[in-house]
Coordinates of C-alpha atoms in Angstrom, one line a residue:
X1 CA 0.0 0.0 0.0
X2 CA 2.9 1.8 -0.9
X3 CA 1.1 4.1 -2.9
X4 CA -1.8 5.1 -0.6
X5 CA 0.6 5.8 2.4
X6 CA 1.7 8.3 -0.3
X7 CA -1.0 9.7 -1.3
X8 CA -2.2 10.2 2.4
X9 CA 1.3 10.2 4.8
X10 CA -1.0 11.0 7.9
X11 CA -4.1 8.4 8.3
X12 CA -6.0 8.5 11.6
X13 CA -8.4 5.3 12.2
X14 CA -11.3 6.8 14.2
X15 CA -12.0 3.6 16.1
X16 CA -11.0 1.4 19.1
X17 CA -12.1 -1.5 17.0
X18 CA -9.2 -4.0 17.3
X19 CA -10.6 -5.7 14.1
X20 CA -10.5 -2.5 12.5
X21 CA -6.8 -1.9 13.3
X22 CA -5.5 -5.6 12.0
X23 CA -7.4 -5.0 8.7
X24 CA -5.6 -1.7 8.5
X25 CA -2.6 -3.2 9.1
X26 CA -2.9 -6.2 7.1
X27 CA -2.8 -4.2 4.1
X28 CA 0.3 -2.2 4.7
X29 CA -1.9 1.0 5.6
X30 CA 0.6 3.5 8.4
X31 CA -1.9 4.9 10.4
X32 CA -2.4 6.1 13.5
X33 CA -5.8 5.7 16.2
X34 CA -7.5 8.3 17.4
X35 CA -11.1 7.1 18.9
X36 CA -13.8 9.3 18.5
X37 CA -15.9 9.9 22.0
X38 CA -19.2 10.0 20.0
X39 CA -22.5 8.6 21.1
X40 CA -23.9 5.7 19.1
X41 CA -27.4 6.0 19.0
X42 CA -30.2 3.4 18.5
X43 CA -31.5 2.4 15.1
X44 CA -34.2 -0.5 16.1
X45 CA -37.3 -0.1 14.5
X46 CA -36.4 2.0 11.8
X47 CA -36.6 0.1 7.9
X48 CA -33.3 -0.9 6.3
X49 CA -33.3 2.4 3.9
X50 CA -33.1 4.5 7.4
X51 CA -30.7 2.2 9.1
X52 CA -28.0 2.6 5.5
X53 CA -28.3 6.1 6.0
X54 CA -27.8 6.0 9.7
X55 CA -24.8 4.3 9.3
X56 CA -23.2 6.8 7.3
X57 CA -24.2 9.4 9.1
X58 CA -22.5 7.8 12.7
X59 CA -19.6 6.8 10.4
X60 CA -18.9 10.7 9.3
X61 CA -19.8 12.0 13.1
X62 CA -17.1 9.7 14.1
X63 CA -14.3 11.1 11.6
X64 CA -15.3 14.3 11.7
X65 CA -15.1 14.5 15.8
X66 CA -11.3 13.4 14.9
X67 CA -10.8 15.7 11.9
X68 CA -11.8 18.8 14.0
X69 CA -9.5 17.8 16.9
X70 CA -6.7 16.0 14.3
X71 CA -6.7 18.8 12.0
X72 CA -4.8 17.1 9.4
X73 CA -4.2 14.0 7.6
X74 CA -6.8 11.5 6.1
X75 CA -9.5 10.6 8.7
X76 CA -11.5 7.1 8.5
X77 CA -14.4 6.6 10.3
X78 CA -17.2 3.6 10.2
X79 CA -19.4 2.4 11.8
X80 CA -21.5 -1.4 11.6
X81 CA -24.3 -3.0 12.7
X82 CA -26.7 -6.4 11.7
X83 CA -29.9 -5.9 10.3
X84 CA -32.3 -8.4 10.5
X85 CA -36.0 -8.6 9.5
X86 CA -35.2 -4.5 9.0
X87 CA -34.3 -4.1 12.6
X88 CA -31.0 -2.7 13.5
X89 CA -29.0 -5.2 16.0
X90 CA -26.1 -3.5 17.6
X91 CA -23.5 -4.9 20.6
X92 CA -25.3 -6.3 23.0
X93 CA -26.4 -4.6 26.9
X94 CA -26.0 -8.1 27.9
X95 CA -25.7 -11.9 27.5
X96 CA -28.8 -12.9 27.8
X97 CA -29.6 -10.8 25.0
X98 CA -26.4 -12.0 23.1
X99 CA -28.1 -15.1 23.3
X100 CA -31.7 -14.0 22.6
X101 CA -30.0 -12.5 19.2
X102 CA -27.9 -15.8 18.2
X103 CA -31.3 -17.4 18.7
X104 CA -33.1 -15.0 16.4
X105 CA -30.2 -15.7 14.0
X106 CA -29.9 -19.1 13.8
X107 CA -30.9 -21.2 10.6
X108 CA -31.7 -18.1 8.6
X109 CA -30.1 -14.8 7.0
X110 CA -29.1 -11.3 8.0
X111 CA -27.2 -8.5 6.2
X112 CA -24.4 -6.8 8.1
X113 CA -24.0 -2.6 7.2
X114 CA -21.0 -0.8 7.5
X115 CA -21.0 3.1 7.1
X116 CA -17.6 4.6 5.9
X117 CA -16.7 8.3 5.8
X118 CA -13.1 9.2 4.8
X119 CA -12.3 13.4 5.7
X120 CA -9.5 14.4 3.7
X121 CA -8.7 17.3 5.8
X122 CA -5.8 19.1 4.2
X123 CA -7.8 19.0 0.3
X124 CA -11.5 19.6 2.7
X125 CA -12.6 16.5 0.7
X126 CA -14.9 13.4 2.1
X127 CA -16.3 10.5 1.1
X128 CA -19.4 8.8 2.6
X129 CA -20.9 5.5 1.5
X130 CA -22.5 2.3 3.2
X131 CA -21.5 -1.6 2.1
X132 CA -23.7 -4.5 2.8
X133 CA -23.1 -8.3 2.8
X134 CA -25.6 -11.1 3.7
X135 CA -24.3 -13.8 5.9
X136 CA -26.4 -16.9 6.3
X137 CA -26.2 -19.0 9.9
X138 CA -26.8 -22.8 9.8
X139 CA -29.2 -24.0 12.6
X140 CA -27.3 -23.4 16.0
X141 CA -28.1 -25.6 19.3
X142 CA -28.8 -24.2 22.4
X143 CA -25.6 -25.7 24.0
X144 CA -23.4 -23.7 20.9
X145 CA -25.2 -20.8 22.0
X146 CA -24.6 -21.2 25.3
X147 CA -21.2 -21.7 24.8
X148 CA -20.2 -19.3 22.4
X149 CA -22.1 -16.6 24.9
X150 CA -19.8 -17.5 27.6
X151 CA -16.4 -17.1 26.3
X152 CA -17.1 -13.4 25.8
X153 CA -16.7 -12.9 22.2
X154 CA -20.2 -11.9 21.5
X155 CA -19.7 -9.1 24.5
X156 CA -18.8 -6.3 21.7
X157 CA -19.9 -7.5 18.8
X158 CA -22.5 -6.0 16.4
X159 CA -25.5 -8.7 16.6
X160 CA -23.4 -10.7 18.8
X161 CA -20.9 -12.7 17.3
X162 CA -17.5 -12.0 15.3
X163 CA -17.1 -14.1 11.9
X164 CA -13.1 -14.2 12.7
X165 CA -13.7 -15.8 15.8
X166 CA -15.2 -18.9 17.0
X167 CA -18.8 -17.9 15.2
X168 CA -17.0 -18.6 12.1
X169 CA -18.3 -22.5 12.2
X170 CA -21.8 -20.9 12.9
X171 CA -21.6 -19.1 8.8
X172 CA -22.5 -22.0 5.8
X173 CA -21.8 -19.1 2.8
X174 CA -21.8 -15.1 2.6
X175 CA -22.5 -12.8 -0.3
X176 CA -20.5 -9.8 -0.7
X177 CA -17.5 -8.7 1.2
X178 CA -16.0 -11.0 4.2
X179 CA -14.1 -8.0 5.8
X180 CA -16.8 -5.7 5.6
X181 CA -19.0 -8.5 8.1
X182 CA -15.5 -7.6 10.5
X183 CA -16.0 -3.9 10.2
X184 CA -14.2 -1.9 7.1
X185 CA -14.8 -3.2 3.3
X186 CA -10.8 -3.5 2.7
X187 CA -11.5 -3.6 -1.5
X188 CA -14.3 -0.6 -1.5
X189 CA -11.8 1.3 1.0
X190 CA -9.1 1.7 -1.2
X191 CA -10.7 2.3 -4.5
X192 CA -12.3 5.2 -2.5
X193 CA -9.0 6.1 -1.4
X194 CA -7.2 6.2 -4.5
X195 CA -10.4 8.5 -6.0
X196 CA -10.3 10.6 -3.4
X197 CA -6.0 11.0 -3.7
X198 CA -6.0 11.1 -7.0
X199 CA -8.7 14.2 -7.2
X200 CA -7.1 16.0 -5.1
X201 CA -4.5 16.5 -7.1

């Protein structure tokens, strides 16, 4: 990513997301983390339309937070949650309803949203946009539930559970991006970085 850490020498991940930070790293990006303090606000009940657009919205809050108190550099922000049956499930309060979720889940399809705002502070340039996949669950048992629940990986986890980790037996296929389901759509990321370097210059 030679060319990228080029075109933007100072990058500052607005997240805390450590699966956020490994993708950014796993592709050769410098960067530095700067966590936004922004509230995330709920997004049950609204339809799917309102829930892409609320996304984005929290995504650009997030890097524009940073970009105000940064004041330089390429900002990313994003933010992702599960949608399913056009109800917005984020982390979890607990885990009883980590498991309630899992349940809900089970045997049958969601689609996991990512927002993604890059602020290009130097050029005064952004980006915003929203990248969906659908992720399919085999049937899960009570006692998988149960289990998964209890080693603490669905504890911060939008709809509670983390494809990377031990849910990854619970997926049977997905359609569309795998690292977007793990918070930043790695391929969409970079084509919007290069447009955004390249017309700025």
């Amino acid at each position: 990513m030679n060319e990228l850490n080029d075109l933007f020498p100072n990058i500052t991940l607005a997240s805390a997301s450590p699966r956020r930070y490994k993708l950014l790293q796993q592709i050769g990006l410098k960067f530095i983390v700067s966590p936004s303090q922004i509230q995330e606000p709920e997004l049950d009940g609204k339809n799917i339309e309102d829930i892409e657009k609320g996304v984005q919205e929290l995504a650009l809050k997030k890097a524009d937070y940073v970009a105000q108190k940064q004041g330089t550099g390429l900002i990313i922000g994003s933010d992702t949650t599960v949608v399913f049956q056009s109800k917005s499930l984020g982390k979890p309060k607990g885990r009883f309803e980590a498991k309630r979720v899992l349940n809900m889940l089970s045997n049958g399809q969601h689609r996991v949203l990512t927002g993604i705002a890059l602020i290009d502070v130097n050029r005064n340039k952004r980006k915003v946009w929203c990248e969906g996949t659908n992720v399919f669950f085999r049937s899960l048992t009570d006692t998988e539930i149960e289990d998964y629940v209890s080693s603490g990986e669905a504890d911060d986890k939008a709809g509670s559970y983390g494809i990377q980790g031990k849910a990854a037996v619970f997926v049977e296929r997905i359609d569309g991006c795998y690292f977007n389901v793990m918070g930043l759509p790695l391929a969409s990321l970079v084509q919007e970085m290069r447009i955004l370097g390249s017309s700025s210059m």
